[in-house]
Tab-separated table of C-alpha atoms and ligand atoms in Angstrom:
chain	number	residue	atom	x	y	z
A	286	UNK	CA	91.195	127.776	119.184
A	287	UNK	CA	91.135	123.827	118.319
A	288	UNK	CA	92.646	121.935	120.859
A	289	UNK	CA	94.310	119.884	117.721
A	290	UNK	CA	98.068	120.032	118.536
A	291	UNK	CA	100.438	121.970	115.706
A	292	UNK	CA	102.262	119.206	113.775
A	293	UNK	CA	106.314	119.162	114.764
A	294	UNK	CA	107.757	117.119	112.070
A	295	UNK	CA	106.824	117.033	108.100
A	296	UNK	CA	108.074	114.653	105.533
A	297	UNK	CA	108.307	116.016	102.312
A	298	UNK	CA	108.774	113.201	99.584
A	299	UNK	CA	110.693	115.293	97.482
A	300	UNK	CA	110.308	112.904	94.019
A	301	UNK	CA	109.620	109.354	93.763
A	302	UNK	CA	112.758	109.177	91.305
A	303	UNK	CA	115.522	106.815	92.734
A	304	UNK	CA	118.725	105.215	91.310
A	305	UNK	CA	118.062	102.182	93.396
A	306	UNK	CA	115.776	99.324	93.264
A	307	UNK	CA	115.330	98.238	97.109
A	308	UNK	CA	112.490	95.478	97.229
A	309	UNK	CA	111.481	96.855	100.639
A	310	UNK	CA	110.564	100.082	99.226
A	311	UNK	CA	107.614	101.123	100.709
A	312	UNK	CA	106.394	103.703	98.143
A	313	UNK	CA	103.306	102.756	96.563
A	314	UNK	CA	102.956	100.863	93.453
A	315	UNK	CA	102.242	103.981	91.598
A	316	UNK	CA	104.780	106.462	91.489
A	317	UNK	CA	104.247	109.877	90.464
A	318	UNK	CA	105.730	111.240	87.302
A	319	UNK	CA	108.619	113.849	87.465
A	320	UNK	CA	106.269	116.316	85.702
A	321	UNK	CA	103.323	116.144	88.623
A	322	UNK	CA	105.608	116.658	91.070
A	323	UNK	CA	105.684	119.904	93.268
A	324	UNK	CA	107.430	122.910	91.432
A	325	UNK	CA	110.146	124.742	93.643
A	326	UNK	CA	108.109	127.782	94.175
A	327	UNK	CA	105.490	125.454	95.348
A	328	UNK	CA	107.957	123.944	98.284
A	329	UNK	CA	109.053	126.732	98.832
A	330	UNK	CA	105.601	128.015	99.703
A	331	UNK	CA	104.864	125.136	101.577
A	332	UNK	CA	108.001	125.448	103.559
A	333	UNK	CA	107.106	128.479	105.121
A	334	UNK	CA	103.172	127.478	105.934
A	335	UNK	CA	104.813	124.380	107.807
A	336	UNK	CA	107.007	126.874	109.936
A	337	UNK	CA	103.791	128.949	110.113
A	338	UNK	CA	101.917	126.595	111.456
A	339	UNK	CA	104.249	125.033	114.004
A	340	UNK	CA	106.495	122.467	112.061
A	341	UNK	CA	110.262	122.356	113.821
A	342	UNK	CA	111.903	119.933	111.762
A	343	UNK	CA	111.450	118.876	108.018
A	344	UNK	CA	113.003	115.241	107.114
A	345	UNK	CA	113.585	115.889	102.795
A	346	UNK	CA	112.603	112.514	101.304
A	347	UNK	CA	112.016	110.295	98.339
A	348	UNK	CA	112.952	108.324	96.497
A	349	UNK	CA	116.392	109.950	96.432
A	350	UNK	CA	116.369	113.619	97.347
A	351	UNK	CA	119.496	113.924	95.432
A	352	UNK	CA	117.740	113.529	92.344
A	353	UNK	CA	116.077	117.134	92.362
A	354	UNK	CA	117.692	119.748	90.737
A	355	UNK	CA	116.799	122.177	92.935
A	356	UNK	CA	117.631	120.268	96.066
A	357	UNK	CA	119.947	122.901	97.277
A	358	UNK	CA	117.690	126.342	96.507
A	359	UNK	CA	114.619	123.637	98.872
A	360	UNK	CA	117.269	123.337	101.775
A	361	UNK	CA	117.610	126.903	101.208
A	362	UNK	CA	114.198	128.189	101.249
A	363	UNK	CA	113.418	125.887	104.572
A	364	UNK	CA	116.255	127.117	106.381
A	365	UNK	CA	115.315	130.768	105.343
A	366	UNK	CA	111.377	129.568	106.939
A	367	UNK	CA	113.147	128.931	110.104
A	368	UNK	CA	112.879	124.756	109.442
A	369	UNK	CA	115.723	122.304	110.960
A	370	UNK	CA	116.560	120.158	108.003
A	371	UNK	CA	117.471	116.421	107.472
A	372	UNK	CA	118.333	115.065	104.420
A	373	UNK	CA	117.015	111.205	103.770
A	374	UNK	CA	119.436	109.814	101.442
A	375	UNK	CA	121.155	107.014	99.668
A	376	UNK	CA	124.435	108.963	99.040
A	377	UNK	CA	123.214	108.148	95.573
A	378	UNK	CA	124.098	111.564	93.189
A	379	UNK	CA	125.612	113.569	95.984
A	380	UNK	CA	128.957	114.850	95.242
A	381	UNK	CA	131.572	116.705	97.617
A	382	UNK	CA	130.818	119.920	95.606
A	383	UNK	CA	126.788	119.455	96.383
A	384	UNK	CA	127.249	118.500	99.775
A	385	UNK	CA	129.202	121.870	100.257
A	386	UNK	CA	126.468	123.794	98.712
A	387	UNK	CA	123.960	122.141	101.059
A	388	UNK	CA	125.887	123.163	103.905
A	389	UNK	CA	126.713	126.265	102.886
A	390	UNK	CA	122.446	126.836	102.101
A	391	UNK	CA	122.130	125.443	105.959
A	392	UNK	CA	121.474	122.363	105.786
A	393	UNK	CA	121.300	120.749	109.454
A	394	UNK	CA	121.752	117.217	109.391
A	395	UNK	CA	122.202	114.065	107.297
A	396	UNK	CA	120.742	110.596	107.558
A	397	UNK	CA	122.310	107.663	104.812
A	398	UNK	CA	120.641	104.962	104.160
A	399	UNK	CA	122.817	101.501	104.012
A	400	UNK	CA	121.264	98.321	102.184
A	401	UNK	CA	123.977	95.816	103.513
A	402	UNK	CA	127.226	96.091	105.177
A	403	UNK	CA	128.976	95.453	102.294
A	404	UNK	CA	129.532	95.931	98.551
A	405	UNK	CA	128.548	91.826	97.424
A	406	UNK	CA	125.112	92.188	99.526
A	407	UNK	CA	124.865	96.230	99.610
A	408	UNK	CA	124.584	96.522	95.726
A	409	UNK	CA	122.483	93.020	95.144
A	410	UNK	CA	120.049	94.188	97.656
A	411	UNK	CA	120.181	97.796	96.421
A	412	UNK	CA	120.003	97.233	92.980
A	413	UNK	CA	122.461	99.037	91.985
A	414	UNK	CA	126.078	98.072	90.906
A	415	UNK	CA	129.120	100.105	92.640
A	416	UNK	CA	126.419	101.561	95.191
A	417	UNK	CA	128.299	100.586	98.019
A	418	UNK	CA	131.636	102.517	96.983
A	419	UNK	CA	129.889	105.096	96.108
A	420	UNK	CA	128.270	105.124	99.517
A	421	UNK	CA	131.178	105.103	101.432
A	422	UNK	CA	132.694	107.751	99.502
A	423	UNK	CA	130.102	110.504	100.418
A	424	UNK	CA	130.067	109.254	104.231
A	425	UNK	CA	133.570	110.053	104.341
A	426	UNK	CA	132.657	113.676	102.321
A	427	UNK	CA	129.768	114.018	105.287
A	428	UNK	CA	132.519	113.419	107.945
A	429	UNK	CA	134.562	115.801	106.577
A	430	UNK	CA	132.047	118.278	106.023
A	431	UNK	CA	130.775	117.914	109.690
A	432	UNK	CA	127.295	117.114	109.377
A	433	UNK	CA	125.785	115.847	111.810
A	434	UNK	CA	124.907	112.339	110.305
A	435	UNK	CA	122.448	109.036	111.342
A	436	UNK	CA	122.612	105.932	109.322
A	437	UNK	CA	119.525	103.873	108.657
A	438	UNK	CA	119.838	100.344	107.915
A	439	UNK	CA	116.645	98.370	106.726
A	440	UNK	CA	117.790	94.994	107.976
A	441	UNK	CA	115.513	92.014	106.432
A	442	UNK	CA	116.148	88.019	106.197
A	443	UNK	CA	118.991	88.563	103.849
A	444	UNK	CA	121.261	90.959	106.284
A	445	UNK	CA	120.259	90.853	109.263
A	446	UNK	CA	123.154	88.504	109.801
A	447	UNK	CA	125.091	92.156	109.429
A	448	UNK	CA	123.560	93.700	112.136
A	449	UNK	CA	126.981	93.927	114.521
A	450	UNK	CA	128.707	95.374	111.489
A	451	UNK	CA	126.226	98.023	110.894
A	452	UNK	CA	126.084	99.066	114.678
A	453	UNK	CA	130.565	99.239	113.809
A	454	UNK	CA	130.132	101.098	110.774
A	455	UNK	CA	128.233	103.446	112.715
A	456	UNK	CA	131.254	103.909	115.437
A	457	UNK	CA	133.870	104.188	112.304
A	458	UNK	CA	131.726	106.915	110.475
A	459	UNK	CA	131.120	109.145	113.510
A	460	UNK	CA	127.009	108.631	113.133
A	461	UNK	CA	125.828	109.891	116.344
A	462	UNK	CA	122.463	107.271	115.757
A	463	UNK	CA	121.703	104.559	113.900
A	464	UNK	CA	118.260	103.479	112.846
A	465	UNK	CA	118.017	99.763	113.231
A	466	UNK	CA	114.669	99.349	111.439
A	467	UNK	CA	113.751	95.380	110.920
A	468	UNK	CA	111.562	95.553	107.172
A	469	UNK	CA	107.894	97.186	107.477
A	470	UNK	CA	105.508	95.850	105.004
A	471	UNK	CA	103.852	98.566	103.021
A	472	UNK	CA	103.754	99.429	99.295
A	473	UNK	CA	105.995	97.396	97.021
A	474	UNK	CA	107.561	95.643	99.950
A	475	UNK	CA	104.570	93.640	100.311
A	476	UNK	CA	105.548	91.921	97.112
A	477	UNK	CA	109.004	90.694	98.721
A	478	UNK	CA	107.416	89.366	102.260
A	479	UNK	CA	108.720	85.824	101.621
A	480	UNK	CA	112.184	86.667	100.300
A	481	UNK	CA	112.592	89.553	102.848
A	482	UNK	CA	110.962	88.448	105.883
A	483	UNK	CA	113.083	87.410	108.948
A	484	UNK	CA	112.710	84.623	110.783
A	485	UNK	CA	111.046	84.200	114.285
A	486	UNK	CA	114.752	83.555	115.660
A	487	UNK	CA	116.353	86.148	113.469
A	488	UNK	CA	114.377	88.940	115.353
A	489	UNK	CA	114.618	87.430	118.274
A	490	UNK	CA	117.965	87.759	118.344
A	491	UNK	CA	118.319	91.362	116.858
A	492	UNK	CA	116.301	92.330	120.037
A	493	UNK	CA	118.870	90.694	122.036
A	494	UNK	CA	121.894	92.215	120.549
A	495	UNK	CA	119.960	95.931	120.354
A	496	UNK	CA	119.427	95.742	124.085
A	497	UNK	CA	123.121	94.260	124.531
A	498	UNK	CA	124.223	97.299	122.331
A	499	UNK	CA	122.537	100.219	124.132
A	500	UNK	CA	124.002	99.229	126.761
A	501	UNK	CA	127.392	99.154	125.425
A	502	UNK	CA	127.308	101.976	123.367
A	503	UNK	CA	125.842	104.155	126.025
A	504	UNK	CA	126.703	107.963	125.725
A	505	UNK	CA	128.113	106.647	122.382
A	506	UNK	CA	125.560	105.964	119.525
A	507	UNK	CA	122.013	106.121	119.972
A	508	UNK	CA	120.254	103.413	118.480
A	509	UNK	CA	116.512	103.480	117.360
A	510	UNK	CA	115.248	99.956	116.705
A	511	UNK	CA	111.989	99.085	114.782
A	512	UNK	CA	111.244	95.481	115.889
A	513	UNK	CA	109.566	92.740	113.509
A	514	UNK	CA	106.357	93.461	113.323
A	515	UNK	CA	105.443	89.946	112.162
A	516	UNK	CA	106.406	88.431	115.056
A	517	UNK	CA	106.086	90.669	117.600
A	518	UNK	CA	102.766	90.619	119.981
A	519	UNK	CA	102.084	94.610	120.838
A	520	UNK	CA	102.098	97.014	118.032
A	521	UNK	CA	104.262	99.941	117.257
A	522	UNK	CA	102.346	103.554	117.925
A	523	UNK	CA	102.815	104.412	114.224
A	524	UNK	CA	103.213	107.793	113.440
A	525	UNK	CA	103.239	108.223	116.991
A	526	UNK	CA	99.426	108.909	116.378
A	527	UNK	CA	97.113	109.863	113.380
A	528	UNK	CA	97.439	113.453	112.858
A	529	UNK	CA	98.881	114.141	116.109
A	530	UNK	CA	102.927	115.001	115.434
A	531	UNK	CA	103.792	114.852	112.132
A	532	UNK	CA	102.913	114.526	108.612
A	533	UNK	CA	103.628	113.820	105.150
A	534	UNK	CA	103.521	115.272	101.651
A	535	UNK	CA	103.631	113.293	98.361
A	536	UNK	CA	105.350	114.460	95.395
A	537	UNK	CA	102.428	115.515	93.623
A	538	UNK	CA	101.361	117.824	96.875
A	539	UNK	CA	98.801	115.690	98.538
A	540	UNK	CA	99.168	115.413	102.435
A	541	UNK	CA	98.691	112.606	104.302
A	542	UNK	CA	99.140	111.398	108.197
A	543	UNK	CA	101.064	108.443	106.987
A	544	UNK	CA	103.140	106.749	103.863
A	545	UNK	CA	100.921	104.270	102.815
A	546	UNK	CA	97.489	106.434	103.812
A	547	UNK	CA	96.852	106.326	100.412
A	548	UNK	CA	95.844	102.270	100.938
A	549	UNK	CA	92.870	103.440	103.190
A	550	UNK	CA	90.025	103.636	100.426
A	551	UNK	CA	87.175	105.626	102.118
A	552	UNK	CA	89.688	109.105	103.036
A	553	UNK	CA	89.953	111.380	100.703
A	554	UNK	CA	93.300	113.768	100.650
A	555	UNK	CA	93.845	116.972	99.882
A	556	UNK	CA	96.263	118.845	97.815
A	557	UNK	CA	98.940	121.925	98.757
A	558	UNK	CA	97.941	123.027	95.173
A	559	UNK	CA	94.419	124.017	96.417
A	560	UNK	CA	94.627	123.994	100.072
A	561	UNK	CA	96.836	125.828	102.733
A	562	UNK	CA	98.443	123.333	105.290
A	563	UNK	CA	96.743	125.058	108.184
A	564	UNK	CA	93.361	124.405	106.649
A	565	UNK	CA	94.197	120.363	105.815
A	566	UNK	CA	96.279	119.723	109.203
A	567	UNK	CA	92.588	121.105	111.085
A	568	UNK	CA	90.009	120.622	108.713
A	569	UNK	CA	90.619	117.629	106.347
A	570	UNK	CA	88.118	114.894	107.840
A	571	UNK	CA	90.967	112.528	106.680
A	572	UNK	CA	93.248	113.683	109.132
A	573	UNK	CA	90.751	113.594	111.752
A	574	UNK	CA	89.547	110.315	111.035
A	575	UNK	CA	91.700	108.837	113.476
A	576	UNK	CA	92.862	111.316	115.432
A	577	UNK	CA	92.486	110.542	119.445
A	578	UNK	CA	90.572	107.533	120.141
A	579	UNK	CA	86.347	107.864	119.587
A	580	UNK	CA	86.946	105.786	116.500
A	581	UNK	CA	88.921	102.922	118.526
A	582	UNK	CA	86.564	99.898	118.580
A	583	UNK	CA	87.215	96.402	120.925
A	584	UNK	CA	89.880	95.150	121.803
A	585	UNK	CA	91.248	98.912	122.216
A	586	UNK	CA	88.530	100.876	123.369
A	587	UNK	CA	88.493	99.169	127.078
A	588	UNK	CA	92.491	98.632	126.369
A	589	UNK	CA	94.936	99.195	129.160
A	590	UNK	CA	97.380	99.735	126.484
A	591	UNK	CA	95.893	102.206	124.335
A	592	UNK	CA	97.601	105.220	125.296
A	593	UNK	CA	100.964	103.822	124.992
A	594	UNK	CA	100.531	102.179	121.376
A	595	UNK	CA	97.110	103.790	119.668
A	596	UNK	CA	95.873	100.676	118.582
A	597	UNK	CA	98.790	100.637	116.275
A	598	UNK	CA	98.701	100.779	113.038
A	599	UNK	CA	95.675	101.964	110.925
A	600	UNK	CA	97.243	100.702	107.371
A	601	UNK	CA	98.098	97.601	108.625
A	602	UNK	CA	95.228	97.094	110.072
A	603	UNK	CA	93.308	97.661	107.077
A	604	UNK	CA	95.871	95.107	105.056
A	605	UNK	CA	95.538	92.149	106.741
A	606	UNK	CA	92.778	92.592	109.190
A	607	UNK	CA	90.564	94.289	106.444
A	608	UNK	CA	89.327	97.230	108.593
A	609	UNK	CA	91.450	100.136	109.425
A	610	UNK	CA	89.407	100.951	112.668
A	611	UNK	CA	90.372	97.685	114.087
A	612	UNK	CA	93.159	96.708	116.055
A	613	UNK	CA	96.619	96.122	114.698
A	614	UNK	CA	96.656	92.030	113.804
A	615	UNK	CA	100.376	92.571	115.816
A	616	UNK	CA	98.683	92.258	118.854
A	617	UNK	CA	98.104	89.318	120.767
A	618	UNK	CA	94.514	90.504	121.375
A	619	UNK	CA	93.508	91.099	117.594
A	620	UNK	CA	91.148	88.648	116.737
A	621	UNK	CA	93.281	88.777	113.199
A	622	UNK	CA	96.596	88.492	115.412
A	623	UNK	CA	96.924	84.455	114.747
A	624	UNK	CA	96.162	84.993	110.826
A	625	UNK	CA	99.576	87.272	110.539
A	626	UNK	CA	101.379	84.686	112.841
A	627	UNK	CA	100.275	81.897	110.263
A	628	UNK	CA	101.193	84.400	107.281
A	629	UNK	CA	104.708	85.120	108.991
A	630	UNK	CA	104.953	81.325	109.390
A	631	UNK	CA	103.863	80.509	105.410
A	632	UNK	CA	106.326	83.348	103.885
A	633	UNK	CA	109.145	82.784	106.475
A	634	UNK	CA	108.508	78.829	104.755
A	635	UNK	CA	108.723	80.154	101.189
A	636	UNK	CA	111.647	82.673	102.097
A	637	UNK	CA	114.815	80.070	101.403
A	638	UNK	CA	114.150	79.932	97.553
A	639	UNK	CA	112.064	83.027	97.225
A	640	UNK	CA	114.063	85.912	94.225
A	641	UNK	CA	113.489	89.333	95.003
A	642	UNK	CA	111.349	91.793	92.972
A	643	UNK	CA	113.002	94.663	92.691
A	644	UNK	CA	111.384	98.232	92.568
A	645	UNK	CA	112.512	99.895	89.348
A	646	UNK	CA	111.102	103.843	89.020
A	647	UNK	CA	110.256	103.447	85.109
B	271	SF4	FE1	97.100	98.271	121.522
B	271	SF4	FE2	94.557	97.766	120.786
B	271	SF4	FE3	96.241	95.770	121.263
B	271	SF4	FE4	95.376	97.247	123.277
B	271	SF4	S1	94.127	95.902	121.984
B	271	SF4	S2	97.485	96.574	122.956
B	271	SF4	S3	95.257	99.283	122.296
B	271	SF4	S4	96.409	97.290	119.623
B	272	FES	FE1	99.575	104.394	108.010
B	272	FES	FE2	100.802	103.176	110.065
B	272	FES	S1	101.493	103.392	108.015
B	272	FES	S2	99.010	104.419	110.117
């Protein structure tokens, strides 16, 4: 037997179709067509190789779930594979009588996505006029519904001025967790990191007024917090590992570790259209590429630090360091580390008059 651990979690990026525009969208700059995307007998079949091969939970992704047809019959056929499911959404297309089908197919739990705590900034960052309203119409729908429901606010240089009003409008909805997430460069975000990136003082205080908060809100809301990584001098442990707990799949079917995988020239990915998902979780040298730590070079191989972080994070590593073997340029010991403080510094100069390119699925 491989001592390669079963994955728990799987992404499935539904459709890259979306209503909104967010400039931090970290899709890549190629979306894939409605027709390439995976039929629902192909989920479906998917679905129940993930269960068989170990997967607890499946997080149903996109750009906006809601935009699938089928949605309902792919919440459905998980459930029926013995999957817990989350639905990642913008509230965007959801109506009262869809969210009652999804409940009634089984579906487990909700996460919304909120672009600004309110309608002014929610719909100019969103891209999308009457967003906002919309929003808070299906929260209330989810409340009465009883799902279980997380919100996930992508707070940037424009909103993070918001944040004690998200971590409220998580208290008034009933969210049992919020996702604090500060912006994460990858895909077509990278073409917004002077209009979107905070200051060095701006997430320095949203670390502040986390901590403050889980103290606070103790037994009350859980909050998850994804720090600047700009500014910040240890990496994240992205993906919590390489292949080692979770992974995702593209519209089109291809599998990858990570979102922006795709960025990493030399892997090649395989498809769920010719491949099972036991056979690419094991045997796809993609997904073992950096798996555990033989490929870790210095700084990491002799690090103290390695277990707890991984070296960080492979695609960013590869962006601004140029190698994705090497270190995450977040840490202080990265030789590449003082090049990403000086871009931070350049785009955080730029960010007062920079306009914001929006993503627009075409
Ligand atoms: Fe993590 Fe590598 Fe930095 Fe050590 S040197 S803290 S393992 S990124
Ligand atoms: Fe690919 Fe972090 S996004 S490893």
């Amino acid at each position: 037997m491989s001592r390669i651990p079963p994955p728990m979690a799987m992404l499935a990026e539904l459709t890259h179709r979306c209503p909104l525009a967010c400039p931090y969208c970290s899709n890549p700059l190629e979306l894939e067509a409605q027709e390439r995307e995976l039929s629902t007998e192909d989920w479906t079949r998917v679905f129940a190789e993930a269960a068989e091969l170990g997967v607890l939970q499946l997080h149903l992704s996109g750009g906006e779930p809601a935009t699938r047809r089928d949605l309902t019959d792919l919440v459905r056929a998980a459930r029926e594979a013995g999957l817990y499911t989350n639905l990642i959404t913008s509230g965007i297309g959801l109506t009262r009588r869809r969210l009652e089908e999804l409940d009634t197919a089984g579906l487990d739990h909700v996460q919304l996505s909120l672009q600004g705590m309110d309608a002014e900034l929610a719909d100019r960052i969103g891209g999308y006029k009457g967003g906002f309203a919309r929003k808070m119409q299906v929260a209330g729908w989810i409340g009465e519904i009883g799902f279980p429901l997380t919100l996930n606010a992508v707070l940037h240089r424009q909103n993070l001025h918001q944040l004690p009003r998200a971590l409220e409008m998580a208290q008034e909805m009933g969210a049992r967790r919020i996702e604090v997430a500060i912006v994460q460069f990858y895909g077509w975000a990278m073409k917004n990191r002077a209009a979107l990136m905070p200051t060095r003082e701006q997430a320095r205080e949203a670390e502040a007024l986390v901590a403050e908060a889980r103290e606070s809100l103790k037994g009350k809301l859980v909050i998850d917090f994804v720090p600047a990584d700009y500014h910040g001098d240890y990496p994240k442990r992205c993906m919590n590992g390489w292949g080692s707990v979770g992974l995702n799949i593209a519209p089109d079917g291809l599998v990858l570790p990570c979102h922006a995988a795709r960025t990493i020239p030399h892997l090649e990915f395989w498809t769920v259209r010719d491949r099972s998902l036991r056979e690419i979780w094991y045997d796809n040298p993609a997904f073992n590429a950096y798996r555990g730590d033989d490929w870790m070079k210095e700084p990491c191989r002799s690090c103290e630090r390695k277990a707890i972080d991984l070296g960080g994070c492979r695609c960013q590593a590869l962006a601004i360091a140029g190698d994705p073997a090497a270190a995450d340029p977040v840490c202080v010991k990265s030789p590449a580390h003082a090049k990403m403080r000086a871009m931070a510094e350049a785009f955080n100069a730029e960010g007062e008059s920079a306009e914001l390119t929006y993503r627009h699925y075409a």
